[in-house]
CSV table of C-alpha atoms and ligand atoms in Angstrom, one decimal:
chain,number,residue,atom,x,y,z
A,1,MET,CA,0.0,0.0,0.0
A,2,ALA,CA,2.0,3.0,-1.2
A,3,ASN,CA,0.0,5.6,0.5
A,4,GLY,CA,2.9,7.5,2.1
A,5,ASN,CA,1.8,6.3,5.6
A,6,LEU,CA,4.3,5.3,8.2
A,7,LYS,CA,4.2,1.5,8.6
A,8,LEU,CA,4.3,0.3,12.2
A,9,ALA,CA,4.7,-3.5,12.9
A,10,ILE,CA,3.1,-4.7,16.1
A,11,GLN,CA,2.3,-8.1,17.6
A,12,LYS,CA,-0.8,-9.7,16.1
A,13,LYS,CA,-1.9,-11.6,19.2
A,14,GLY,CA,0.0,-11.9,22.5
A,15,ARG,CA,1.3,-10.2,25.5
A,16,LEU,CA,2.3,-7.1,23.7
A,17,THR,CA,-0.8,-6.5,21.7
A,18,ASP,CA,-3.3,-5.0,24.2
A,19,ASN,CA,-0.6,-2.7,25.7
A,20,THR,CA,0.5,-1.5,22.3
A,21,ILE,CA,-3.1,-0.7,21.1
A,22,GLU,CA,-3.7,1.1,24.4
A,23,LEU,CA,-0.6,3.2,23.9
A,24,LEU,CA,-1.8,4.1,20.4
A,25,LYS,CA,-5.2,5.0,21.9
A,26,ARG,CA,-3.6,7.3,24.4
A,27,CYS,CA,-1.7,8.9,21.5
A,28,ASN,CA,-5.2,9.6,20.1
A,29,ILE,CA,-4.7,7.3,17.2
A,30,GLU,CA,-7.9,5.6,16.2
A,31,ILE,CA,-7.8,2.1,14.7
A,32,ASP,CA,-10.7,0.1,13.3
A,33,SER,CA,-11.1,-3.4,14.5
A,34,TYR,CA,-8.6,-5.6,12.7
A,35,ASP,CA,-9.7,-9.2,13.2
A,36,GLU,CA,-7.9,-11.3,10.7
A,37,ARG,CA,-6.5,-8.5,8.7
A,38,LEU,CA,-2.7,-8.1,8.3
A,39,LEU,CA,-2.7,-4.4,7.5
A,40,VAL,CA,-5.0,-1.7,8.9
A,41,SER,CA,-4.8,2.1,8.4
A,42,ALA,CA,-5.3,4.4,11.3
A,43,ARG,CA,-8.4,6.6,10.8
A,44,ASN,CA,-6.9,9.9,11.9
A,45,PHE,CA,-3.1,9.6,11.6
A,46,LYS,CA,-0.8,8.8,8.6
A,47,LEU,CA,-0.1,5.3,10.1
A,48,ASP,CA,-0.6,1.8,8.8
A,49,LEU,CA,-0.4,-1.1,11.3
A,50,LEU,CA,1.1,-4.4,10.2
A,51,PHE,CA,0.2,-7.3,12.5
A,52,LEU,CA,2.9,-9.9,12.8
A,53,ARG,CA,4.3,-12.6,15.1
A,54,ASP,CA,6.6,-10.8,17.5
A,55,ASP,CA,9.6,-12.8,16.4
A,56,ASP,CA,9.3,-11.5,12.8
A,57,ILE,CA,9.1,-7.8,13.8
A,58,PRO,CA,12.9,-6.9,14.1
A,59,GLU,CA,13.7,-8.4,10.7
A,60,TYR,CA,10.8,-6.8,9.0
A,61,VAL,CA,11.9,-3.4,10.4
A,62,GLN,CA,15.6,-4.0,9.6
A,63,ASP,CA,14.7,-4.8,5.9
A,64,GLY,CA,12.2,-2.0,5.6
A,65,VAL,CA,9.0,-4.1,5.1
A,66,ALA,CA,7.8,-2.0,8.1
A,67,ASP,CA,9.3,1.4,8.9
A,68,ILE,CA,9.1,1.0,12.6
A,69,GLY,CA,8.0,-1.7,15.1
A,70,ILE,CA,6.9,-2.2,18.7
A,71,VAL,CA,8.4,-5.4,20.2
A,72,GLY,CA,10.0,-6.7,23.4
A,73,GLU,CA,13.7,-5.8,23.7
A,74,ASN,CA,14.4,-9.5,24.5
A,75,VAL,CA,13.3,-10.3,20.9
A,76,VAL,CA,15.4,-7.4,19.4
A,77,ARG,CA,18.5,-8.6,21.3
A,78,GLU,CA,18.0,-12.3,20.5
A,79,LYS,CA,17.6,-11.7,16.8
A,80,LYS,CA,20.7,-9.4,16.6
A,81,SER,CA,18.9,-7.4,13.9
A,82,ASP,CA,20.3,-4.1,12.7
A,83,VAL,CA,17.7,-1.8,14.3
A,84,ASN,CA,17.8,1.3,16.5
A,85,ILE,CA,15.9,1.5,19.7
A,86,LYS,CA,14.1,4.8,19.3
A,87,LYS,CA,12.2,4.8,22.5
A,88,ARG,CA,11.7,2.6,25.6
A,89,LEU,CA,8.0,2.2,26.2
A,90,GLY,CA,7.9,1.0,29.8
A,91,PHE,CA,5.2,-1.8,29.3
A,92,SER,CA,5.4,-5.6,29.0
A,93,ARG,CA,8.3,-5.6,31.4
A,94,CYS,CA,9.7,-9.1,32.1
A,95,LYS,CA,12.9,-10.7,33.1
A,96,LEU,CA,14.9,-13.4,31.4
A,97,ARG,CA,16.1,-15.5,34.3
A,98,ILE,CA,17.9,-18.7,35.2
A,99,GLY,CA,15.5,-21.2,36.7
A,100,ILE,CA,16.8,-24.1,38.8
A,101,PRO,CA,15.2,-27.1,40.5
A,102,GLU,CA,13.6,-26.1,43.8
A,103,THR,CA,15.9,-28.4,45.7
A,104,ASP,CA,19.1,-26.8,44.2
A,105,GLU,CA,21.0,-23.8,45.4
A,106,LEU,CA,23.0,-21.5,43.1
A,107,GLU,CA,25.0,-19.3,45.4
A,108,ASP,CA,27.1,-17.7,42.7
A,109,LEU,CA,27.2,-17.5,38.9
A,110,GLY,CA,30.4,-19.6,38.8
A,111,LYS,CA,28.2,-22.6,39.7
A,112,LEU,CA,26.8,-22.4,36.1
A,113,ASN,CA,30.2,-23.6,34.8
A,114,GLY,CA,29.8,-27.0,33.1
A,115,LYS,CA,26.0,-27.1,33.5
A,116,THR,CA,23.5,-27.6,30.7
A,117,ILE,CA,21.0,-24.8,30.3
A,118,ALA,CA,17.8,-25.0,28.1
A,119,THR,CA,16.5,-21.8,26.6
A,120,SER,CA,14.7,-20.1,23.7
A,121,TYR,CA,17.2,-17.3,24.0
A,122,PRO,CA,20.5,-18.8,23.1
A,123,ASN,CA,22.1,-15.5,21.9
A,124,ILE,CA,21.2,-13.4,25.0
A,125,LEU,CA,22.2,-16.3,27.3
A,126,ASN,CA,25.5,-16.8,25.5
A,127,ASP,CA,26.3,-13.1,25.6
A,128,PHE,CA,25.6,-13.1,29.3
A,129,LEU,CA,27.7,-16.2,30.1
A,130,THR,CA,30.6,-14.9,27.9
A,131,LYS,CA,30.5,-11.5,29.7
A,132,ASN,CA,30.7,-13.3,33.0
A,133,ASN,CA,33.4,-15.7,31.9
A,134,ILE,CA,31.3,-18.8,32.3
A,135,LYS,CA,31.2,-21.9,30.2
A,136,SER,CA,27.9,-23.7,30.1
A,137,LYS,CA,26.3,-25.9,27.5
A,138,ILE,CA,23.3,-24.1,25.9
A,139,ILE,CA,20.5,-26.2,24.5
A,140,GLU,CA,18.0,-24.3,22.3
A,141,ILE,CA,14.3,-25.2,22.8
A,142,SER,CA,11.6,-23.3,21.1
A,143,GLY,CA,8.7,-23.7,23.6
A,144,SER,CA,7.9,-25.2,27.1
A,145,VAL,CA,11.5,-24.7,28.2
A,146,GLU,CA,10.5,-25.3,31.8
A,147,ILE,CA,10.0,-29.0,31.3
A,148,ALA,CA,13.6,-29.6,30.2
A,149,PRO,CA,15.0,-30.3,33.7
A,150,SER,CA,12.3,-32.9,34.6
A,151,LEU,CA,12.9,-34.6,31.2
A,152,GLY,CA,16.6,-34.8,32.1
A,153,ILE,CA,17.6,-32.7,29.0
A,154,ALA,CA,19.1,-29.9,31.0
A,155,ASP,CA,20.2,-29.0,34.5
A,156,TYR,CA,18.8,-25.5,34.4
A,157,ILE,CA,16.7,-23.3,32.2
A,158,CYS,CA,16.8,-19.7,31.1
A,159,ASP,CA,13.4,-18.2,30.3
A,160,LEU,CA,11.1,-15.2,30.6
A,161,VAL,CA,9.6,-14.9,34.1
A,162,SER,CA,7.2,-12.5,35.6
A,163,THR,CA,5.4,-14.1,38.6
A,164,GLY,CA,7.3,-17.3,38.7
A,165,ASN,CA,4.1,-19.4,38.7
A,166,THR,CA,5.1,-21.4,35.7
A,167,LEU,CA,8.4,-22.2,37.3
A,168,LYS,CA,6.6,-23.3,40.5
A,169,LEU,CA,4.3,-25.6,38.6
A,170,ASN,CA,7.4,-27.4,37.2
A,171,LYS,CA,9.2,-27.5,40.6
A,172,LEU,CA,11.7,-24.9,39.6
A,173,LYS,CA,12.6,-21.6,41.2
A,174,LYS,CA,14.0,-18.2,40.0
A,175,SER,CA,17.7,-17.6,40.2
A,176,PHE,CA,19.9,-15.0,38.5
A,177,THR,CA,18.5,-12.4,36.1
A,178,VAL,CA,20.1,-12.6,32.6
A,179,PHE,CA,18.2,-9.7,30.9
A,180,ASP,CA,15.6,-7.1,31.8
A,181,SER,CA,13.2,-6.4,29.1
A,182,GLU,CA,10.4,-4.0,28.2
A,183,ALA,CA,8.6,-3.1,25.0
A,184,VAL,CA,10.6,-0.8,22.7
A,185,LEU,CA,10.0,1.2,19.5
A,186,ILE,CA,12.5,0.3,16.8
A,187,SER,CA,13.5,1.6,13.4
A,188,SER,CA,15.9,0.3,10.8
A,189,PHE,CA,19.5,1.0,11.3
A,190,LYS,CA,20.6,1.0,7.7
A,191,LEU,CA,17.5,2.3,5.8
A,192,GLU,CA,16.5,6.0,5.8
A,193,LEU,CA,12.9,7.1,5.8
A,194,GLU,CA,11.4,9.5,3.3
A,195,LYS,CA,10.9,13.1,4.6
A,196,GLU,CA,7.2,12.7,4.9
A,197,LYS,CA,7.5,9.6,7.0
A,198,ILE,CA,10.2,11.2,9.2
A,199,ASP,CA,7.7,14.0,10.0
A,200,VAL,CA,5.0,11.5,10.9
A,201,LEU,CA,7.5,9.5,13.1
A,202,SER,CA,8.6,12.6,15.0
A,203,ASN,CA,4.9,13.5,15.6
A,204,LEU,CA,4.2,10.0,16.8
A,205,ILE,CA,7.2,10.1,19.2
A,206,LYS,CA,6.0,13.4,20.6
A,207,ARG,CA,2.6,11.9,21.3
A,208,ILE,CA,4.2,8.8,22.8
A,209,ASP,CA,6.3,11.0,25.1
A,210,SER,CA,3.3,12.9,26.2
A,211,ALA,CA,1.3,9.7,26.8
A,212,LEU,CA,4.1,8.2,28.8
A,213,ASN,CA,4.7,11.3,30.9
A,214,ALA,CA,1.0,11.5,31.6
A,215,LYS,CA,0.9,7.9,32.7
A,216,ASN,CA,3.7,8.5,35.2
A,217,SER,CA,2.1,11.6,36.7
A,218,LYS,CA,-1.1,12.4,38.6
A,219,TYR,CA,-2.9,15.7,39.3
A,220,LEU,CA,-3.0,16.2,43.0
A,221,MET,CA,-5.6,18.5,44.7
A,222,MET,CA,-5.9,19.0,48.4
A,223,ASN,CA,-6.8,21.6,51.1
A,224,ILE,CA,-4.1,22.6,53.5
A,225,PRO,CA,-3.8,24.9,56.6
A,226,LYS,CA,-2.3,28.2,55.4
A,227,ASP,CA,0.6,28.0,57.7
A,228,SER,CA,1.7,24.6,56.5
A,229,LEU,CA,2.3,25.7,52.9
A,230,GLU,CA,6.1,25.9,53.4
A,231,THR,CA,6.3,22.4,54.9
A,232,ILE,CA,4.2,20.9,52.2
A,233,VAL,CA,6.3,22.4,49.4
A,234,LYS,CA,9.3,20.6,51.1
A,235,ILE,CA,7.4,17.3,51.2
A,236,ILE,CA,6.6,17.3,47.5
A,237,PRO,CA,9.9,17.7,45.7
A,238,SER,CA,8.3,18.3,42.3
A,239,LEU,CA,6.1,21.0,43.7
A,240,LYS,CA,8.1,24.0,42.4
A,241,SER,CA,5.2,26.2,41.7
A,242,PRO,CA,2.0,24.7,42.8
A,243,THR,CA,-1.3,26.4,42.0
A,244,ILE,CA,-2.6,27.9,45.2
A,245,LEU,CA,-6.2,29.1,45.5
A,246,PRO,CA,-7.9,30.8,48.5
A,247,LEU,CA,-10.9,29.1,50.1
A,248,ALA,CA,-13.9,30.5,51.9
A,249,ASP,CA,-12.3,29.5,55.1
A,250,GLU,CA,-9.4,32.0,55.4
A,251,ASN,CA,-7.2,29.6,57.3
A,252,LEU,CA,-7.2,27.1,54.4
A,253,LEU,CA,-5.7,27.0,50.9
A,254,ALA,CA,-6.4,24.7,48.0
A,255,VAL,CA,-3.2,23.4,46.4
A,256,HIS,CA,-3.1,21.8,42.9
A,257,ALA,CA,0.0,20.2,41.4
A,258,VAL,CA,1.3,17.5,39.0
A,259,ILE,CA,3.3,14.9,40.9
A,260,PRO,CA,5.1,11.6,40.0
A,261,ALA,CA,2.4,8.9,40.6
A,262,ASP,CA,4.8,6.4,42.2
A,263,LYS,CA,5.9,9.0,44.9
A,264,PHE,CA,2.3,9.7,46.0
A,265,TRP,CA,1.9,6.7,48.4
A,266,GLN,CA,5.2,7.5,50.0
A,267,ILE,CA,4.2,11.1,50.9
A,268,ILE,CA,0.5,10.7,51.7
A,269,ASP,CA,1.1,10.2,55.5
A,270,ASP,CA,3.4,13.2,55.6
A,271,LEU,CA,0.7,15.3,53.9
A,272,LYS,CA,-1.9,14.2,56.4
A,273,ALA,CA,0.4,14.8,59.3
A,274,VAL,CA,0.7,18.5,58.4
A,275,GLY,CA,-3.1,18.8,58.1
A,276,ALA,CA,-3.8,18.2,54.4
A,277,THR,CA,-7.5,17.2,53.8
A,278,GLY,CA,-9.8,16.5,50.9
A,279,ILE,CA,-6.9,14.9,49.0
A,280,LEU,CA,-7.8,14.0,45.4
A,281,LEU,CA,-5.5,12.3,42.9
A,282,ILE,CA,-6.7,12.4,39.4
A,283,PRO,CA,-5.3,10.7,36.3
A,284,ILE,CA,-3.9,12.9,33.5
A,285,GLU,CA,-4.6,12.1,29.9
A,286,ASN,CA,-1.8,14.0,28.3
A,287,ILE,CA,1.1,16.2,29.3
A,288,ILE,CA,2.4,18.4,26.4
A,289,LEU,CA,6.0,19.4,27.0
B,301,LIG,P1,4.0,-14.8,19.0
B,301,LIG,O1,2.8,-15.7,18.6
B,301,LIG,O2,3.7,-13.4,18.5
B,301,LIG,O3,5.3,-15.4,18.5
B,301,LIG,P2,4.9,-15.3,21.7
B,301,LIG,O4,4.2,-16.5,22.2
B,301,LIG,O5,6.3,-15.5,21.2
B,301,LIG,O6,4.0,-14.7,20.6
B,301,LIG,P3,4.2,-13.7,24.0
B,301,LIG,O7,4.0,-14.8,25.0
B,301,LIG,O8,2.9,-13.1,23.5
B,301,LIG,O9,5.0,-14.2,22.7
B,301,LIG,O10,5.1,-12.6,24.5
B,301,LIG,C1,5.5,-11.5,23.7
B,301,LIG,C2,6.5,-10.6,24.5
B,301,LIG,O11,5.8,-10.1,25.7
B,301,LIG,C3,7.7,-11.3,25.0
B,301,LIG,O12,8.7,-11.5,24.0
B,301,LIG,C4,8.1,-10.4,26.1
B,301,LIG,O13,8.8,-9.2,25.6
B,301,LIG,C5,6.8,-9.9,26.7
B,301,LIG,N1,6.4,-10.8,27.8
B,301,LIG,C6,6.6,-12.1,27.9
B,301,LIG,N2,6.2,-12.6,29.1
B,301,LIG,C7,5.7,-11.6,29.7
B,301,LIG,C8,5.1,-11.4,31.0
B,301,LIG,N3,4.9,-12.5,31.8
B,301,LIG,N4,4.6,-10.2,31.3
B,301,LIG,C9,4.8,-9.2,30.5
B,301,LIG,N5,5.4,-9.3,29.3
B,301,LIG,C10,5.9,-10.4,28.9
B,302,LIG,ZN1,7.0,-15.1,19.5
Protein backbone atom coordinates (compact mmCIF):
# COMPACT_ATOMS: atom_id res chain seq x y z
CA MET A 1 0.00 0.00 0.00
CA ALA A 2 2.05 2.98 -1.24
CA ASN A 3 -0.05 5.65 0.49
CA GLY A 4 2.88 7.46 2.12
CA ASN A 5 1.75 6.27 5.55
CA LEU A 6 4.32 5.30 8.18
CA LYS A 7 4.17 1.51 8.56
CA LEU A 8 4.26 0.26 12.16
CA ALA A 9 4.68 -3.47 12.86
CA ILE A 10 3.05 -4.72 16.06
CA GLN A 11 2.34 -8.14 17.58
CA LYS A 12 -0.83 -9.67 16.14
CA LYS A 13 -1.89 -11.57 19.23
CA GLY A 14 0.00 -11.94 22.47
CA ARG A 15 1.32 -10.24 25.55
CA LEU A 16 2.33 -7.05 23.73
CA THR A 17 -0.84 -6.51 21.72
CA ASP A 18 -3.25 -4.95 24.23
CA ASN A 19 -0.61 -2.66 25.72
CA THR A 20 0.47 -1.50 22.26
CA ILE A 21 -3.09 -0.74 21.13
CA GLU A 22 -3.71 1.06 24.44
CA LEU A 23 -0.61 3.22 23.93
CA LEU A 24 -1.79 4.15 20.42
CA LYS A 25 -5.21 5.05 21.85
CA ARG A 26 -3.56 7.28 24.43
CA CYS A 27 -1.74 8.91 21.50
CA ASN A 28 -5.24 9.64 20.13
CA ILE A 29 -4.69 7.34 17.15
CA GLU A 30 -7.89 5.56 16.17
CA ILE A 31 -7.77 2.09 14.72
CA ASP A 32 -10.68 0.15 13.26
CA SER A 33 -11.11 -3.42 14.47
CA TYR A 34 -8.58 -5.56 12.69
CA ASP A 35 -9.75 -9.18 13.23
CA GLU A 36 -7.92 -11.31 10.71
CA ARG A 37 -6.49 -8.46 8.65
CA LEU A 38 -2.74 -8.11 8.28
CA LEU A 39 -2.70 -4.40 7.50
CA VAL A 40 -4.96 -1.66 8.87
CA SER A 41 -4.76 2.12 8.36
CA ALA A 42 -5.35 4.43 11.30
CA ARG A 43 -8.41 6.61 10.85
CA ASN A 44 -6.93 9.94 11.94
CA PHE A 45 -3.13 9.60 11.55
CA LYS A 46 -0.82 8.76 8.64
CA LEU A 47 -0.05 5.35 10.09
CA ASP A 48 -0.57 1.78 8.85
CA LEU A 49 -0.44 -1.09 11.32
CA LEU A 50 1.11 -4.35 10.21
CA PHE A 51 0.17 -7.28 12.46
CA LEU A 52 2.90 -9.91 12.82
CA ARG A 53 4.32 -12.59 15.12
CA ASP A 54 6.63 -10.78 17.50
CA ASP A 55 9.65 -12.84 16.39
CA ASP A 56 9.35 -11.46 12.85
CA ILE A 57 9.15 -7.78 13.82
CA PRO A 58 12.89 -6.93 14.14
CA GLU A 59 13.74 -8.43 10.75
CA TYR A 60 10.79 -6.82 8.97
CA VAL A 61 11.88 -3.44 10.36
CA GLN A 62 15.56 -4.04 9.57
CA ASP A 63 14.66 -4.81 5.95
CA GLY A 64 12.18 -1.96 5.58
CA VAL A 65 9.04 -4.11 5.11
CA ALA A 66 7.80 -2.04 8.06
CA ASP A 67 9.25 1.41 8.86
CA ILE A 68 9.10 1.00 12.63
CA GLY A 69 7.99 -1.66 15.10
CA ILE A 70 6.95 -2.20 18.71
CA VAL A 71 8.39 -5.37 20.21
CA GLY A 72 10.02 -6.74 23.36
CA GLU A 73 13.67 -5.77 23.73
CA ASN A 74 14.35 -9.47 24.47
CA VAL A 75 13.35 -10.33 20.89
CA VAL A 76 15.40 -7.45 19.44
CA ARG A 77 18.54 -8.61 21.29
CA GLU A 78 18.00 -12.27 20.52
CA LYS A 79 17.56 -11.69 16.78
CA LYS A 80 20.65 -9.44 16.64
CA SER A 81 18.93 -7.38 13.95
CA ASP A 82 20.25 -4.08 12.65
CA VAL A 83 17.69 -1.85 14.32
CA ASN A 84 17.77 1.25 16.50
CA ILE A 85 15.86 1.47 19.74
CA LYS A 86 14.13 4.85 19.32
CA LYS A 87 12.16 4.76 22.55
CA ARG A 88 11.69 2.56 25.62
CA LEU A 89 7.98 2.20 26.23
CA GLY A 90 7.87 0.96 29.84
CA PHE A 91 5.23 -1.76 29.35
CA SER A 92 5.37 -5.57 28.97
CA ARG A 93 8.26 -5.60 31.40
CA CYS A 94 9.67 -9.06 32.09
CA LYS A 95 12.94 -10.69 33.05
CA LEU A 96 14.92 -13.41 31.37
CA ARG A 97 16.09 -15.51 34.31
CA ILE A 98 17.91 -18.66 35.15
CA GLY A 99 15.50 -21.23 36.67
CA ILE A 100 16.79 -24.06 38.81
CA PRO A 101 15.19 -27.10 40.50
CA GLU A 102 13.55 -26.14 43.83
CA THR A 103 15.93 -28.42 45.71
CA ASP A 104 19.09 -26.83 44.24
CA GLU A 105 21.01 -23.79 45.43
CA LEU A 106 22.95 -21.51 43.11
CA GLU A 107 25.02 -19.29 45.37
CA ASP A 108 27.08 -17.67 42.66
CA LEU A 109 27.21 -17.47 38.90
CA GLY A 110 30.35 -19.61 38.82
CA LYS A 111 28.18 -22.62 39.67
CA LEU A 112 26.80 -22.44 36.12
CA ASN A 113 30.16 -23.62 34.77
CA GLY A 114 29.84 -27.02 33.13
CA LYS A 115 26.03 -27.09 33.49
CA THR A 116 23.53 -27.56 30.67
CA ILE A 117 20.95 -24.77 30.29
CA ALA A 118 17.85 -25.02 28.08
CA THR A 119 16.51 -21.78 26.60
CA SER A 120 14.67 -20.13 23.69
CA TYR A 121 17.16 -17.25 24.00
CA PRO A 122 20.55 -18.81 23.13
CA ASN A 123 22.10 -15.54 21.93
CA ILE A 124 21.20 -13.45 24.98
CA LEU A 125 22.22 -16.28 27.30
CA ASN A 126 25.49 -16.80 25.46
CA ASP A 127 26.32 -13.06 25.62
CA PHE A 128 25.57 -13.08 29.35
CA LEU A 129 27.72 -16.16 30.05
CA THR A 130 30.61 -14.87 27.93
CA LYS A 131 30.51 -11.49 29.71
CA ASN A 132 30.72 -13.30 33.05
CA ASN A 133 33.41 -15.68 31.86
CA ILE A 134 31.28 -18.77 32.32
CA LYS A 135 31.22 -21.86 30.16
CA SER A 136 27.91 -23.73 30.13
CA LYS A 137 26.31 -25.87 27.46
CA ILE A 138 23.30 -24.13 25.90
CA ILE A 139 20.46 -26.21 24.47
CA GLU A 140 18.00 -24.31 22.30
CA ILE A 141 14.35 -25.25 22.76
CA SER A 142 11.58 -23.26 21.11
CA GLY A 143 8.74 -23.70 23.63
CA SER A 144 7.93 -25.16 27.09
CA VAL A 145 11.52 -24.71 28.17
CA GLU A 146 10.54 -25.27 31.81
CA ILE A 147 9.98 -29.01 31.35
CA ALA A 148 13.61 -29.59 30.23
CA PRO A 149 15.05 -30.32 33.71
CA SER A 150 12.34 -32.88 34.57
CA LEU A 151 12.93 -34.58 31.22
CA GLY A 152 16.62 -34.79 32.06
CA ILE A 153 17.62 -32.73 28.98
CA ALA A 154 19.12 -29.87 30.98
CA ASP A 155 20.21 -28.98 34.52
CA TYR A 156 18.77 -25.50 34.42
CA ILE A 157 16.66 -23.28 32.21
CA CYS A 158 16.78 -19.65 31.12
CA ASP A 159 13.35 -18.23 30.32
CA LEU A 160 11.07 -15.19 30.60
CA VAL A 161 9.65 -14.94 34.07
CA SER A 162 7.20 -12.51 35.61
CA THR A 163 5.35 -14.06 38.56
CA GLY A 164 7.33 -17.31 38.71
CA ASN A 165 4.12 -19.39 38.74
CA THR A 166 5.07 -21.44 35.66
CA LEU A 167 8.40 -22.21 37.30
CA LYS A 168 6.65 -23.32 40.48
CA LEU A 169 4.33 -25.65 38.57
CA ASN A 170 7.42 -27.37 37.20
CA LYS A 171 9.16 -27.55 40.58
CA LEU A 172 11.66 -24.86 39.60
CA LYS A 173 12.55 -21.55 41.24
CA LYS A 174 14.00 -18.25 40.04
CA SER A 175 17.68 -17.58 40.16
CA PHE A 176 19.92 -14.97 38.45
CA THR A 177 18.52 -12.36 36.08
CA VAL A 178 20.09 -12.55 32.64
CA PHE A 179 18.22 -9.73 30.93
CA ASP A 180 15.63 -7.07 31.85
CA SER A 181 13.17 -6.42 29.07
CA GLU A 182 10.41 -4.00 28.18
CA ALA A 183 8.60 -3.06 24.97
CA VAL A 184 10.62 -0.79 22.67
CA LEU A 185 9.97 1.24 19.54
CA ILE A 186 12.49 0.31 16.83
CA SER A 187 13.50 1.62 13.41
CA SER A 188 15.87 0.28 10.77
CA PHE A 189 19.52 1.02 11.32
CA LYS A 190 20.56 1.05 7.68
CA LEU A 191 17.48 2.35 5.85
CA GLU A 192 16.47 5.99 5.75
CA LEU A 193 12.87 7.09 5.82
CA GLU A 194 11.39 9.52 3.32
CA LYS A 195 10.93 13.08 4.56
CA GLU A 196 7.16 12.73 4.86
CA LYS A 197 7.49 9.63 7.04
CA ILE A 198 10.17 11.25 9.21
CA ASP A 199 7.68 14.00 10.04
CA VAL A 200 4.98 11.46 10.92
CA LEU A 201 7.46 9.55 13.09
CA SER A 202 8.56 12.61 15.01
CA ASN A 203 4.92 13.53 15.57
CA LEU A 204 4.22 9.97 16.80
CA ILE A 205 7.20 10.07 19.17
CA LYS A 206 6.02 13.40 20.59
CA ARG A 207 2.61 11.89 21.27
CA ILE A 208 4.17 8.80 22.84
CA ASP A 209 6.31 11.01 25.11
CA SER A 210 3.29 12.94 26.22
CA ALA A 211 1.27 9.75 26.83
CA LEU A 212 4.13 8.18 28.84
CA ASN A 213 4.69 11.35 30.88
CA ALA A 214 1.00 11.54 31.64
CA LYS A 215 0.90 7.91 32.73
CA ASN A 216 3.70 8.53 35.20
CA SER A 217 2.07 11.63 36.66
CA LYS A 218 -1.07 12.44 38.57
CA TYR A 219 -2.88 15.66 39.30
CA LEU A 220 -3.01 16.20 43.05
CA MET A 221 -5.59 18.45 44.68
CA MET A 222 -5.88 19.05 48.42
CA ASN A 223 -6.77 21.59 51.06
CA ILE A 224 -4.10 22.61 53.53
CA PRO A 225 -3.82 24.91 56.55
CA LYS A 226 -2.34 28.22 55.38
CA ASP A 227 0.61 28.00 57.74
CA SER A 228 1.72 24.56 56.48
CA LEU A 229 2.32 25.67 52.88
CA GLU A 230 6.08 25.93 53.36
CA THR A 231 6.34 22.43 54.88
CA ILE A 232 4.16 20.94 52.16
CA VAL A 233 6.33 22.39 49.41
CA LYS A 234 9.27 20.57 51.08
CA ILE A 235 7.37 17.26 51.24
CA ILE A 236 6.56 17.29 47.53
CA PRO A 237 9.87 17.69 45.71
CA SER A 238 8.31 18.32 42.29
CA LEU A 239 6.09 21.03 43.70
CA LYS A 240 8.13 23.97 42.43
CA SER A 241 5.25 26.22 41.65
CA PRO A 242 1.96 24.71 42.77
CA THR A 243 -1.31 26.41 41.96
CA ILE A 244 -2.62 27.93 45.20
CA LEU A 245 -6.20 29.06 45.54
CA PRO A 246 -7.88 30.83 48.46
CA LEU A 247 -10.86 29.11 50.08
CA ALA A 248 -13.92 30.49 51.85
CA ASP A 249 -12.28 29.48 55.14
CA GLU A 250 -9.44 31.99 55.42
CA ASN A 251 -7.22 29.57 57.32
CA LEU A 252 -7.17 27.11 54.44
CA LEU A 253 -5.66 27.03 50.95
CA ALA A 254 -6.37 24.71 48.01
CA VAL A 255 -3.17 23.37 46.42
CA HIS A 256 -3.07 21.77 42.94
CA ALA A 257 0.03 20.18 41.45
CA VAL A 258 1.28 17.54 39.01
CA ILE A 259 3.31 14.91 40.86
CA PRO A 260 5.07 11.63 39.97
CA ALA A 261 2.45 8.90 40.55
CA ASP A 262 4.83 6.45 42.20
CA LYS A 263 5.88 9.00 44.85
CA PHE A 264 2.33 9.72 46.03
CA TRP A 265 1.92 6.74 48.36
CA GLN A 266 5.23 7.52 50.02
CA ILE A 267 4.22 11.07 50.94
CA ILE A 268 0.53 10.72 51.73
CA ASP A 269 1.10 10.19 55.49
CA ASP A 270 3.40 13.24 55.65
CA LEU A 271 0.75 15.33 53.91
CA LYS A 272 -1.93 14.21 56.37
CA ALA A 273 0.40 14.84 59.30
CA VAL A 274 0.65 18.54 58.40
CA GLY A 275 -3.09 18.82 58.07
CA ALA A 276 -3.85 18.20 54.37
CA THR A 277 -7.50 17.21 53.84
CA GLY A 278 -9.77 16.46 50.88
CA ILE A 279 -6.85 14.89 49.01
CA LEU A 280 -7.77 14.00 45.42
CA LEU A 281 -5.49 12.26 42.94
CA ILE A 282 -6.66 12.44 39.35
CA PRO A 283 -5.29 10.66 36.25
CA ILE A 284 -3.88 12.89 33.52
CA GLU A 285 -4.62 12.08 29.89
CA ASN A 286 -1.75 13.99 28.28
CA ILE A 287 1.12 16.24 29.26
CA ILE A 288 2.38 18.39 26.40
CA LEU A 289 5.97 19.38 27.05
P1 LIG B 1 3.98 -14.81 18.96
O1 LIG B 1 2.82 -15.69 18.63
O2 LIG B 1 3.74 -13.39 18.47
O3 LIG B 1 5.31 -15.36 18.53
P2 LIG B 1 4.89 -15.35 21.67
O4 LIG B 1 4.15 -16.49 22.24
O5 LIG B 1 6.28 -15.51 21.19
O6 LIG B 1 3.98 -14.66 20.55
P3 LIG B 1 4.15 -13.70 23.98
O7 LIG B 1 4.04 -14.77 25.03
O8 LIG B 1 2.89 -13.07 23.52
O9 LIG B 1 5.02 -14.18 22.73
O10 LIG B 1 5.15 -12.60 24.54
C1 LIG B 1 5.48 -11.48 23.73
C2 LIG B 1 6.46 -10.61 24.49
O11 LIG B 1 5.83 -10.09 25.66
C3 LIG B 1 7.70 -11.32 25.00
O12 LIG B 1 8.70 -11.46 24.02
C4 LIG B 1 8.14 -10.36 26.11
O13 LIG B 1 8.79 -9.22 25.58
C5 LIG B 1 6.81 -9.93 26.68
N1 LIG B 1 6.45 -10.81 27.81
C6 LIG B 1 6.63 -12.11 27.91
N2 LIG B 1 6.21 -12.61 29.08
C7 LIG B 1 5.72 -11.57 29.73
C8 LIG B 1 5.07 -11.44 30.98
N3 LIG B 1 4.89 -12.47 31.77
N4 LIG B 1 4.65 -10.22 31.32
C9 LIG B 1 4.80 -9.18 30.50
N5 LIG B 1 5.41 -9.25 29.30
C10 LIG B 1 5.85 -10.42 28.92
ZN1 LIG C 1 7.04 -15.13 19.49
